[in-house]
């Protein structure tokens, strides 16, 4: 008789841990590989090798065309929201003036009735009837009486357009500043600066149009995701962190163009991880799946015992 093991035990009233994993149940974890990590020279919007790279003050790299289209789309959306907010404010102002006029007319009628005994001739119902041109409802546009009008106003009938309640939509005042699509901080076009990578021009490595190799202009080390990169906002040249701390931080001048740079001009570039655990990046993807959503086995009904 074979030994009883948890993996072979299928007589329990609940799923075991191994059965849950096989069915794709619960939180699934998977470590990201190299193909799932963005290279350091890829655009944050199109995820392709950068063309005319632009960098923000937080170190996010974009293609010039991609970031211009993004900022332009944000400005159009801001203009649309501002127009909707102005329309709402105008409508609220008109409603306030209308309520104020009704209140004044009601106070005037009450004053006339108290002092002269006159019947009020201007009420809120009369004003609404004059404004809307009479109260009509139904398919044949029959004029409603006062009783029908009161019943129609208090009736909760969602299938009648005239009795459907209107939910007021409040449009908040939008922010007028564009934001970075990667870091969500405020971003303007004038804060972007172009960056320049130094290509490897050695005879051993002949770069193609699709596969280019970049090196540090100072130490000639090939730039990869394992290196921390620093770009100078004053001139746009990119160096590794070691050369930047050793030369630019001390001499306050760029090693390529001899242009003066300050400490605030040194911008650390954001990049993807390396796939190794020692790199310090969060390279684990998590996804919650219901029972059977991973393999489809949970949707199959067990066979009935006869």
PDB file of C-alpha atoms in Angstrom:
ATOM      1  CA  UNK A   1       0.000   0.000   0.000  1.00  0.00           C
ATOM      2  CA  UNK A   2       1.513   3.362  -0.985  1.00  0.00           C
ATOM      3  CA  UNK A   3       2.292   5.877   1.695  1.00  0.00           C
ATOM      4  CA  UNK A   4      -0.096   8.721   2.241  1.00  0.00           C
ATOM      5  CA  UNK A   5       1.403  12.070   1.248  1.00  0.00           C
ATOM      6  CA  UNK A   6      -0.030  15.568   1.174  1.00  0.00           C
ATOM      7  CA  UNK A   7       0.559  15.868  -2.559  1.00  0.00           C
ATOM      8  CA  UNK A   8      -1.290  12.637  -3.258  1.00  0.00           C
ATOM      9  CA  UNK A   9      -4.067  13.201  -0.748  1.00  0.00           C
ATOM     10  CA  UNK A  10      -7.247  14.268  -2.564  1.00  0.00           C
ATOM     11  CA  UNK A  11      -9.825  13.220   0.022  1.00  0.00           C
ATOM     12  CA  UNK A  12      -9.655  16.425   2.071  1.00  0.00           C
ATOM     13  CA  UNK A  13     -12.517  18.925   2.196  1.00  0.00           C
ATOM     14  CA  UNK A  14     -10.127  21.812   1.405  1.00  0.00           C
ATOM     15  CA  UNK A  15      -7.333  22.534  -1.029  1.00  0.00           C
ATOM     16  CA  UNK A  16      -3.782  21.898   0.038  1.00  0.00           C
ATOM     17  CA  UNK A  17      -0.955  24.324  -0.661  1.00  0.00           C
ATOM     18  CA  UNK A  18       0.346  22.256  -3.574  1.00  0.00           C
ATOM     19  CA  UNK A  19      -3.133  21.981  -5.106  1.00  0.00           C
ATOM     20  CA  UNK A  20      -3.634  25.745  -4.848  1.00  0.00           C
ATOM     21  CA  UNK A  21      -0.363  26.393  -6.647  1.00  0.00           C
ATOM     22  CA  UNK A  22      -1.235  23.939  -9.410  1.00  0.00           C
ATOM     23  CA  UNK A  23      -4.643  25.566  -9.904  1.00  0.00           C
ATOM     24  CA  UNK A  24      -3.182  29.072  -9.986  1.00  0.00           C
ATOM     25  CA  UNK A  25      -4.991  30.170  -6.839  1.00  0.00           C
ATOM     26  CA  UNK A  26      -3.978  33.112  -4.674  1.00  0.00           C
ATOM     27  CA  UNK A  27      -1.098  35.529  -5.060  1.00  0.00           C
ATOM     28  CA  UNK A  28       1.345  34.418  -7.714  1.00  0.00           C
ATOM     29  CA  UNK A  29       4.907  35.732  -7.488  1.00  0.00           C
ATOM     30  CA  UNK A  30       7.455  35.742 -10.259  1.00  0.00           C
ATOM     31  CA  UNK A  31      10.865  37.325 -10.505  1.00  0.00           C
ATOM     32  CA  UNK A  32      11.350  39.618 -13.480  1.00  0.00           C
ATOM     33  CA  UNK A  33      13.929  38.652 -16.031  1.00  0.00           C
ATOM     34  CA  UNK A  34      16.141  40.759 -18.228  1.00  0.00           C
ATOM     35  CA  UNK A  35      13.524  41.023 -20.969  1.00  0.00           C
ATOM     36  CA  UNK A  36      11.059  42.650 -18.548  1.00  0.00           C
ATOM     37  CA  UNK A  37      13.443  45.404 -17.385  1.00  0.00           C
ATOM     38  CA  UNK A  38      13.735  48.737 -19.149  1.00  0.00           C
ATOM     39  CA  UNK A  39      17.254  49.515 -20.428  1.00  0.00           C
ATOM     40  CA  UNK A  40      18.923  52.737 -19.342  1.00  0.00           C
ATOM     41  CA  UNK A  41      18.755  54.193 -22.880  1.00  0.00           C
ATOM     42  CA  UNK A  42      15.034  53.466 -23.437  1.00  0.00           C
ATOM     43  CA  UNK A  43      12.280  56.079 -23.475  1.00  0.00           C
ATOM     44  CA  UNK A  44       9.910  55.987 -20.512  1.00  0.00           C
ATOM     45  CA  UNK A  45       6.897  56.522 -22.805  1.00  0.00           C
ATOM     46  CA  UNK A  46       7.464  54.423 -25.930  1.00  0.00           C
ATOM     47  CA  UNK A  47       9.952  51.972 -24.269  1.00  0.00           C
ATOM     48  CA  UNK A  48      12.140  52.083 -27.390  1.00  0.00           C
ATOM     49  CA  UNK A  49      15.717  53.321 -27.798  1.00  0.00           C
ATOM     50  CA  UNK A  50      15.681  57.073 -27.344  1.00  0.00           C
ATOM     51  CA  UNK A  51      15.740  59.425 -30.316  1.00  0.00           C
ATOM     52  CA  UNK A  52      16.894  62.953 -29.447  1.00  0.00           C
ATOM     53  CA  UNK A  53      16.822  62.117 -25.719  1.00  0.00           C
ATOM     54  CA  UNK A  54      15.496  64.663 -23.238  1.00  0.00           C
ATOM     55  CA  UNK A  55      15.834  64.378 -19.479  1.00  0.00           C
ATOM     56  CA  UNK A  56      13.932  65.948 -16.595  1.00  0.00           C
ATOM     57  CA  UNK A  57      15.404  67.086 -13.295  1.00  0.00           C
ATOM     58  CA  UNK A  58      14.496  63.730 -11.686  1.00  0.00           C
ATOM     59  CA  UNK A  59      16.482  61.720 -14.221  1.00  0.00           C
ATOM     60  CA  UNK A  60      13.688  60.301 -16.403  1.00  0.00           C
ATOM     61  CA  UNK A  61      14.647  59.962 -20.076  1.00  0.00           C
ATOM     62  CA  UNK A  62      12.190  60.562 -22.928  1.00  0.00           C
ATOM     63  CA  UNK A  63      12.272  60.901 -26.672  1.00  0.00           C
ATOM     64  CA  UNK A  64      11.854  64.522 -27.672  1.00  0.00           C
ATOM     65  CA  UNK A  65       8.805  63.780 -29.823  1.00  0.00           C
ATOM     66  CA  UNK A  66       7.181  61.604 -27.140  1.00  0.00           C
ATOM     67  CA  UNK A  67       7.500  64.116 -24.308  1.00  0.00           C
ATOM     68  CA  UNK A  68       6.337  67.015 -26.512  1.00  0.00           C
ATOM     69  CA  UNK A  69       3.196  65.079 -27.514  1.00  0.00           C
ATOM     70  CA  UNK A  70       2.577  64.158 -23.870  1.00  0.00           C
ATOM     71  CA  UNK A  71       2.886  67.746 -22.624  1.00  0.00           C
ATOM     72  CA  UNK A  72       0.697  69.023 -25.472  1.00  0.00           C
ATOM     73  CA  UNK A  73      -2.004  66.449 -24.665  1.00  0.00           C
ATOM     74  CA  UNK A  74      -1.875  67.472 -21.001  1.00  0.00           C
ATOM     75  CA  UNK A  75      -2.290  71.145 -21.905  1.00  0.00           C
ATOM     76  CA  UNK A  76      -5.319  70.365 -24.106  1.00  0.00           C
ATOM     77  CA  UNK A  77      -6.867  68.342 -21.282  1.00  0.00           C
ATOM     78  CA  UNK A  78      -6.250  71.191 -18.837  1.00  0.00           C
ATOM     79  CA  UNK A  79      -7.948  73.662 -21.207  1.00  0.00           C
ATOM     80  CA  UNK A  80     -10.946  71.341 -21.531  1.00  0.00           C
ATOM     81  CA  UNK A  81     -11.258  70.998 -17.737  1.00  0.00           C
ATOM     82  CA  UNK A  82     -10.907  74.765 -17.247  1.00  0.00           C
ATOM     83  CA  UNK A  83     -13.699  75.394 -19.777  1.00  0.00           C
ATOM     84  CA  UNK A  84     -15.964  72.872 -17.999  1.00  0.00           C
ATOM     85  CA  UNK A  85     -15.183  74.474 -14.626  1.00  0.00           C
ATOM     86  CA  UNK A  86     -15.939  77.972 -15.975  1.00  0.00           C
ATOM     87  CA  UNK A  87     -19.242  76.753 -17.424  1.00  0.00           C
ATOM     88  CA  UNK A  88     -20.208  75.241 -14.084  1.00  0.00           C
ATOM     89  CA  UNK A  89     -19.342  78.434 -12.216  1.00  0.00           C
ATOM     90  CA  UNK A  90     -21.438  80.456 -14.667  1.00  0.00           C
ATOM     91  CA  UNK A  91     -24.379  78.086 -14.214  1.00  0.00           C
ATOM     92  CA  UNK A  92     -24.114  78.249 -10.417  1.00  0.00           C
ATOM     93  CA  UNK A  93     -24.039  82.045 -10.602  1.00  0.00           C
ATOM     94  CA  UNK A  94     -27.177  82.119 -12.750  1.00  0.00           C
ATOM     95  CA  UNK A  95     -28.963  79.744 -10.373  1.00  0.00           C
ATOM     96  CA  UNK A  96     -27.991  81.925  -7.417  1.00  0.00           C
ATOM     97  CA  UNK A  97     -29.325  85.037  -9.138  1.00  0.00           C
ATOM     98  CA  UNK A  98     -32.549  83.184  -9.996  1.00  0.00           C
ATOM     99  CA  UNK A  99     -33.037  82.098  -6.367  1.00  0.00           C
ATOM    100  CA  UNK A 100     -32.353  85.636  -5.188  1.00  0.00           C
ATOM    101  CA  UNK A 101     -34.941  87.027  -7.603  1.00  0.00           C
ATOM    102  CA  UNK A 102     -37.532  84.479  -6.423  1.00  0.00           C
ATOM    103  CA  UNK A 103     -36.833  85.344  -2.814  1.00  0.00           C
ATOM    104  CA  UNK A 104     -37.246  89.065  -3.479  1.00  0.00           C
ATOM    105  CA  UNK A 105     -40.502  88.456  -5.371  1.00  0.00           C
ATOM    106  CA  UNK A 106     -41.811  86.280  -2.516  1.00  0.00           C
ATOM    107  CA  UNK A 107     -40.900  88.914   0.068  1.00  0.00           C
ATOM    108  CA  UNK A 108     -42.634  91.603  -2.018  1.00  0.00           C
ATOM    109  CA  UNK A 109     -45.820  89.503  -2.301  1.00  0.00           C
ATOM    110  CA  UNK A 110     -45.833  88.831   1.422  1.00  0.00           C
ATOM    111  CA  UNK A 111     -45.398  92.536   2.092  1.00  0.00           C
ATOM    112  CA  UNK A 112     -48.299  93.442  -0.236  1.00  0.00           C
ATOM    113  CA  UNK A 113     -50.546  90.770   1.309  1.00  0.00           C
ATOM    114  CA  UNK A 114     -49.765  91.895   4.833  1.00  0.00           C
ATOM    115  CA  UNK A 115     -50.318  95.600   4.203  1.00  0.00           C
ATOM    116  CA  UNK A 116     -53.006  95.680   1.517  1.00  0.00           C
ATOM    117  CA  UNK A 117     -54.634  92.265   1.796  1.00  0.00           C
ATOM    118  CA  UNK A 118     -53.813  91.449  -1.810  1.00  0.00           C
ATOM    119  CA  UNK A 119     -53.558  87.890  -3.070  1.00  0.00           C
ATOM    120  CA  UNK A 120     -49.975  87.028  -4.081  1.00  0.00           C
ATOM    121  CA  UNK A 121     -49.760  86.941  -7.853  1.00  0.00           C
ATOM    122  CA  UNK A 122     -46.155  85.886  -8.253  1.00  0.00           C
ATOM    123  CA  UNK A 123     -45.081  82.589  -6.728  1.00  0.00           C
ATOM    124  CA  UNK A 124     -42.383  80.054  -7.400  1.00  0.00           C
ATOM    125  CA  UNK A 125     -44.790  77.761  -9.243  1.00  0.00           C
ATOM    126  CA  UNK A 126     -45.958  80.599 -11.483  1.00  0.00           C
ATOM    127  CA  UNK A 127     -42.383  81.566 -12.204  1.00  0.00           C
ATOM    128  CA  UNK A 128     -41.434  78.031 -13.136  1.00  0.00           C
ATOM    129  CA  UNK A 129     -44.536  77.680 -15.299  1.00  0.00           C
ATOM    130  CA  UNK A 130     -43.785  80.922 -17.134  1.00  0.00           C
ATOM    131  CA  UNK A 131     -40.158  79.968 -17.549  1.00  0.00           C
ATOM    132  CA  UNK A 132     -40.801  76.483 -18.923  1.00  0.00           C
ATOM    133  CA  UNK A 133     -43.789  77.520 -20.980  1.00  0.00           C
ATOM    134  CA  UNK A 134     -46.254  75.355 -19.089  1.00  0.00           C
ATOM    135  CA  UNK A 135     -46.008  71.876 -17.625  1.00  0.00           C
ATOM    136  CA  UNK A 136     -46.442  69.009 -20.071  1.00  0.00           C
ATOM    137  CA  UNK A 137     -45.913  65.307 -19.618  1.00  0.00           C
ATOM    138  CA  UNK A 138     -46.883  62.055 -21.259  1.00  0.00           C
ATOM    139  CA  UNK A 139     -46.734  60.902 -24.858  1.00  0.00           C
ATOM    140  CA  UNK A 140     -49.559  63.181 -26.089  1.00  0.00           C
ATOM    141  CA  UNK A 141     -48.203  66.299 -24.307  1.00  0.00           C
ATOM    142  CA  UNK A 142     -51.311  66.711 -22.154  1.00  0.00           C
ATOM    143  CA  UNK A 143     -51.193  69.719 -19.869  1.00  0.00           C
ATOM    144  CA  UNK A 144     -50.790  68.599 -16.265  1.00  0.00           C
ATOM    145  CA  UNK A 145     -52.946  69.843 -13.453  1.00  0.00           C
ATOM    146  CA  UNK A 146     -51.598  70.997 -10.115  1.00  0.00           C
ATOM    147  CA  UNK A 147     -52.308  67.588  -8.555  1.00  0.00           C
ATOM    148  CA  UNK A 148     -50.637  65.709 -11.397  1.00  0.00           C
ATOM    149  CA  UNK A 149     -47.694  68.064 -11.291  1.00  0.00           C
ATOM    150  CA  UNK A 150     -47.206  67.476  -7.573  1.00  0.00           C
ATOM    151  CA  UNK A 151     -47.518  63.701  -8.013  1.00  0.00           C
ATOM    152  CA  UNK A 152     -45.115  63.739 -10.939  1.00  0.00           C
ATOM    153  CA  UNK A 153     -42.554  65.701  -8.978  1.00  0.00           C
ATOM    154  CA  UNK A 154     -42.647  63.332  -5.989  1.00  0.00           C
ATOM    155  CA  UNK A 155     -43.007  60.100  -7.966  1.00  0.00           C
ATOM    156  CA  UNK A 156     -39.934  57.852  -8.149  1.00  0.00           C
ATOM    157  CA  UNK A 157     -40.268  56.446 -11.672  1.00  0.00           C
ATOM    158  CA  UNK A 158     -36.878  55.926 -13.277  1.00  0.00           C
ATOM    159  CA  UNK A 159     -38.458  54.912 -16.606  1.00  0.00           C
ATOM    160  CA  UNK A 160     -39.944  58.380 -17.128  1.00  0.00           C
ATOM    161  CA  UNK A 161     -37.459  60.994 -18.343  1.00  0.00           C
ATOM    162  CA  UNK A 162     -39.369  63.760 -16.563  1.00  0.00           C
ATOM    163  CA  UNK A 163     -39.304  61.868 -13.229  1.00  0.00           C
ATOM    164  CA  UNK A 164     -35.657  60.789 -13.390  1.00  0.00           C
ATOM    165  CA  UNK A 165     -33.617  62.580 -10.721  1.00  0.00           C
ATOM    166  CA  UNK A 166     -30.556  64.483 -11.811  1.00  0.00           C
ATOM    167  CA  UNK A 167     -27.326  63.885  -9.923  1.00  0.00           C
ATOM    168  CA  UNK A 168     -25.319  67.094  -9.764  1.00  0.00           C
ATOM    169  CA  UNK A 169     -21.808  66.659 -11.112  1.00  0.00           C
ATOM    170  CA  UNK A 170     -19.275  68.819  -9.332  1.00  0.00           C
ATOM    171  CA  UNK A 171     -16.294  69.792 -11.471  1.00  0.00           C
ATOM    172  CA  UNK A 172     -13.309  70.650  -9.325  1.00  0.00           C
ATOM    173  CA  UNK A 173     -10.858  73.338 -10.352  1.00  0.00           C
ATOM    174  CA  UNK A 174      -8.070  71.522 -12.268  1.00  0.00           C
ATOM    175  CA  UNK A 175      -4.372  72.077 -11.788  1.00  0.00           C
ATOM    176  CA  UNK A 176      -2.853  74.274 -14.489  1.00  0.00           C
ATOM    177  CA  UNK A 177       0.616  72.696 -14.357  1.00  0.00           C
ATOM    178  CA  UNK A 178       1.784  69.754 -16.458  1.00  0.00           C
ATOM    179  CA  UNK A 179       3.335  66.767 -14.709  1.00  0.00           C
ATOM    180  CA  UNK A 180       6.002  64.223 -15.554  1.00  0.00           C
ATOM    181  CA  UNK A 181       4.367  61.021 -16.859  1.00  0.00           C
ATOM    182  CA  UNK A 182       6.904  58.883 -14.979  1.00  0.00           C
ATOM    183  CA  UNK A 183       7.394  60.632 -11.630  1.00  0.00           C
ATOM    184  CA  UNK A 184       4.153  62.694 -11.365  1.00  0.00           C
ATOM    185  CA  UNK A 185       6.056  65.830 -10.351  1.00  0.00           C
ATOM    186  CA  UNK A 186       5.536  69.218 -11.984  1.00  0.00           C
ATOM    187  CA  UNK A 187       7.266  69.413 -15.351  1.00  0.00           C
ATOM    188  CA  UNK A 188       7.719  72.258 -17.791  1.00  0.00           C
ATOM    189  CA  UNK A 189       9.331  72.282 -21.196  1.00  0.00           C
ATOM    190  CA  UNK A 190      12.037  74.692 -20.087  1.00  0.00           C
ATOM    191  CA  UNK A 191      13.156  72.324 -17.308  1.00  0.00           C
ATOM    192  CA  UNK A 192      13.985  69.573 -19.816  1.00  0.00           C
ATOM    193  CA  UNK A 193      17.515  69.379 -21.156  1.00  0.00           C
ATOM    194  CA  UNK A 194      19.033  67.236 -23.949  1.00  0.00           C
ATOM    195  CA  UNK A 195      21.528  64.535 -23.044  1.00  0.00           C
ATOM    196  CA  UNK A 196      24.287  63.002 -25.164  1.00  0.00           C
ATOM    197  CA  UNK A 197      25.605  59.465 -24.853  1.00  0.00           C
ATOM    198  CA  UNK A 198      29.160  58.733 -26.027  1.00  0.00           C
ATOM    199  CA  UNK A 199      29.094  55.873 -28.537  1.00  0.00           C
ATOM    200  CA  UNK A 200      31.739  53.154 -28.601  1.00  0.00           C
ATOM    201  CA  UNK A 201      33.741  53.818 -31.776  1.00  0.00           C
ATOM    202  CA  UNK A 202      36.329  51.066 -31.320  1.00  0.00           C
ATOM    203  CA  UNK A 203      37.069  48.709 -34.208  1.00  0.00           C
ATOM    204  CA  UNK A 204      36.136  45.630 -32.186  1.00  0.00           C
ATOM    205  CA  UNK A 205      32.585  46.834 -31.627  1.00  0.00           C
ATOM    206  CA  UNK A 206      30.929  48.314 -34.678  1.00  0.00           C
ATOM    207  CA  UNK A 207      27.535  49.626 -33.562  1.00  0.00           C
ATOM    208  CA  UNK A 208      24.574  49.248 -35.858  1.00  0.00           C
ATOM    209  CA  UNK A 209      21.535  51.474 -36.193  1.00  0.00           C
ATOM    210  CA  UNK A 210      19.492  49.220 -33.888  1.00  0.00           C
ATOM    211  CA  UNK A 211      22.158  48.069 -31.431  1.00  0.00           C
ATOM    212  CA  UNK A 212      24.393  50.843 -30.142  1.00  0.00           C
ATOM    213  CA  UNK A 213      26.913  50.580 -27.341  1.00  0.00           C
ATOM    214  CA  UNK A 214      27.598  53.581 -25.147  1.00  0.00           C
ATOM    215  CA  UNK A 215      30.648  54.193 -22.995  1.00  0.00           C
ATOM    216  CA  UNK A 216      31.663  56.666 -20.337  1.00  0.00           C
ATOM    217  CA  UNK A 217      33.691  59.488 -21.947  1.00  0.00           C
ATOM    218  CA  UNK A 218      36.147  59.437 -19.038  1.00  0.00           C
ATOM    219  CA  UNK A 219      36.927  55.797 -18.180  1.00  0.00           C
ATOM    220  CA  UNK A 220      35.607  54.196 -21.419  1.00  0.00           C
ATOM    221  CA  UNK A 221      33.560  51.670 -19.459  1.00  0.00           C
ATOM    222  CA  UNK A 222      30.518  50.286 -21.282  1.00  0.00           C
ATOM    223  CA  UNK A 223      27.325  51.742 -19.846  1.00  0.00           C
ATOM    224  CA  UNK A 224      24.817  49.165 -18.630  1.00  0.00           C
ATOM    225  CA  UNK A 225      22.061  48.941 -16.030  1.00  0.00           C
ATOM    226  CA  UNK A 226      24.639  47.832 -13.463  1.00  0.00           C
ATOM    227  CA  UNK A 227      26.239  51.288 -13.427  1.00  0.00           C
ATOM    228  CA  UNK A 228      24.841  54.403 -11.811  1.00  0.00           C
ATOM    229  CA  UNK A 229      24.774  57.173 -14.422  1.00  0.00           C
ATOM    230  CA  UNK A 230      24.971  60.939 -13.971  1.00  0.00           C
ATOM    231  CA  UNK A 231      24.010  63.553 -16.582  1.00  0.00           C
ATOM    232  CA  UNK A 232      25.087  67.186 -16.497  1.00  0.00           C
ATOM    233  CA  UNK A 233      22.173  69.545 -17.112  1.00  0.00           C
ATOM    234  CA  UNK A 234      24.572  72.312 -18.150  1.00  0.00           C
ATOM    235  CA  UNK A 235      25.924  70.472 -21.214  1.00  0.00           C
ATOM    236  CA  UNK A 236      24.058  67.132 -21.364  1.00  0.00           C
ATOM    237  CA  UNK A 237      27.015  64.716 -21.283  1.00  0.00           C
ATOM    238  CA  UNK A 238      26.530  61.427 -19.440  1.00  0.00           C
ATOM    239  CA  UNK A 239      29.171  59.890 -17.163  1.00  0.00           C
ATOM    240  CA  UNK A 240      29.290  57.024 -14.727  1.00  0.00           C
ATOM    241  CA  UNK A 241      28.858  57.840 -11.030  1.00  0.00           C
ATOM    242  CA  UNK A 242      32.484  57.080 -10.139  1.00  0.00           C
ATOM    243  CA  UNK A 243      33.924  59.525 -12.672  1.00  0.00           C
ATOM    244  CA  UNK A 244      31.358  62.146 -11.738  1.00  0.00           C
ATOM    245  CA  UNK A 245      32.225  61.930  -8.028  1.00  0.00           C
ATOM    246  CA  UNK A 246      35.950  61.827  -8.737  1.00  0.00           C
ATOM    247  CA  UNK A 247      36.300  64.645 -11.281  1.00  0.00           C
ATOM    248  CA  UNK A 248      33.155  66.751 -11.819  1.00  0.00           C
ATOM    249  CA  UNK A 249      32.354  67.069  -8.125  1.00  0.00           C
ATOM    250  CA  UNK A 250      35.902  68.322  -7.445  1.00  0.00           C
ATOM    251  CA  UNK A 251      36.892  70.283 -10.562  1.00  0.00           C
ATOM    252  CA  UNK A 252      33.387  71.692 -11.235  1.00  0.00           C
ATOM    253  CA  UNK A 253      33.931  71.357 -14.985  1.00  0.00           C
ATOM    254  CA  UNK A 254      32.834  68.878 -17.679  1.00  0.00           C
ATOM    255  CA  UNK A 255      35.592  66.571 -18.946  1.00  0.00           C
ATOM    256  CA  UNK A 256      34.292  66.635 -22.526  1.00  0.00           C
ATOM    257  CA  UNK A 257      33.473  70.279 -23.282  1.00  0.00           C
ATOM    258  CA  UNK A 258      35.182  72.010 -20.323  1.00  0.00           C
ATOM    259  CA  UNK A 259      31.944  73.774 -19.474  1.00  0.00           C
ATOM    260  CA  UNK A 260      31.480  74.831 -15.874  1.00  0.00           C
ATOM    261  CA  UNK A 261      28.991  72.795 -13.846  1.00  0.00           C
ATOM    262  CA  UNK A 262      27.744  73.011 -10.295  1.00  0.00           C
ATOM    263  CA  UNK A 263      26.500  70.425  -7.864  1.00  0.00           C
ATOM    264  CA  UNK A 264      22.860  71.091  -8.791  1.00  0.00           C
ATOM    265  CA  UNK A 265      23.691  70.341 -12.451  1.00  0.00           C
ATOM    266  CA  UNK A 266      24.469  66.700 -11.649  1.00  0.00           C
ATOM    267  CA  UNK A 267      21.305  64.664 -12.297  1.00  0.00           C
ATOM    268  CA  UNK A 268      21.206  60.929 -11.515  1.00  0.00           C
ATOM    269  CA  UNK A 269      19.516  59.040 -14.348  1.00  0.00           C
ATOM    270  CA  UNK A 270      16.713  56.603 -13.543  1.00  0.00           C
ATOM    271  CA  UNK A 271      17.092  53.156 -15.072  1.00  0.00           C
ATOM    272  CA  UNK A 272      15.835  49.607 -14.755  1.00  0.00           C
ATOM    273  CA  UNK A 273      17.324  46.852 -12.645  1.00  0.00           C
ATOM    274  CA  UNK A 274      19.795  44.147 -13.567  1.00  0.00           C
ATOM    275  CA  UNK A 275      17.903  41.005 -12.607  1.00  0.00           C
ATOM    276  CA  UNK A 276      20.208  40.267  -9.686  1.00  0.00           C
ATOM    277  CA  UNK A 277      18.988  40.368  -6.099  1.00  0.00           C
ATOM    278  CA  UNK A 278      22.019  42.357  -4.927  1.00  0.00           C
ATOM    279  CA  UNK A 279      21.127  45.332  -7.111  1.00  0.00           C
ATOM    280  CA  UNK A 280      18.557  46.569  -4.602  1.00  0.00           C
ATOM    281  CA  UNK A 281      15.602  47.037  -6.953  1.00  0.00           C
ATOM    282  CA  UNK A 282      12.143  45.546  -6.523  1.00  0.00           C
ATOM    283  CA  UNK A 283      12.214  42.992  -9.328  1.00  0.00           C
ATOM    284  CA  UNK A 284       9.383  40.748  -8.158  1.00  0.00           C
ATOM    285  CA  UNK A 285       5.997  40.886  -9.887  1.00  0.00           C
ATOM    286  CA  UNK A 286       2.857  39.915  -7.967  1.00  0.00           C
ATOM    287  CA  UNK A 287      -0.594  39.127  -9.306  1.00  0.00           C
ATOM    288  CA  UNK A 288      -3.669  37.809  -7.493  1.00  0.00           C
ATOM    289  CA  UNK A 289      -5.619  35.120  -9.296  1.00  0.00           C
ATOM    290  CA  UNK A 290      -8.883  33.486  -8.363  1.00  0.00           C
ATOM    291  CA  UNK A 291      -9.319  29.743  -8.239  1.00  0.00           C
ATOM    292  CA  UNK A 292      -8.681  28.208 -11.627  1.00  0.00           C
ATOM    293  CA  UNK A 293      -7.885  31.477 -13.454  1.00  0.00           C
ATOM    294  CA  UNK A 294      -4.301  30.405 -14.038  1.00  0.00           C
ATOM    295  CA  UNK A 295      -4.809  26.987 -15.621  1.00  0.00           C
ATOM    296  CA  UNK A 296      -8.588  26.656 -15.975  1.00  0.00           C
ATOM    297  CA  UNK A 297      -8.667  23.487 -13.901  1.00  0.00           C
ATOM    298  CA  UNK A 298     -10.833  25.136 -11.256  1.00  0.00           C
ATOM    299  CA  UNK A 299     -13.640  25.617 -13.794  1.00  0.00           C
ATOM    300  CA  UNK A 300     -13.919  21.885 -14.519  1.00  0.00           C
ATOM    301  CA  UNK A 301     -16.540  20.138 -12.431  1.00  0.00           C
ATOM    302  CA  UNK A 302     -15.447  16.891 -10.769  1.00  0.00           C
ATOM    303  CA  UNK A 303     -16.959  13.687 -12.015  1.00  0.00           C
ATOM    304  CA  UNK A 304     -19.999  12.481 -10.131  1.00  0.00           C
ATOM    305  CA  UNK A 305     -19.570   9.217  -8.294  1.00  0.00           C
ATOM    306  CA  UNK A 306     -22.061   6.552  -9.242  1.00  0.00           C
TER     307      UNK A 306
END
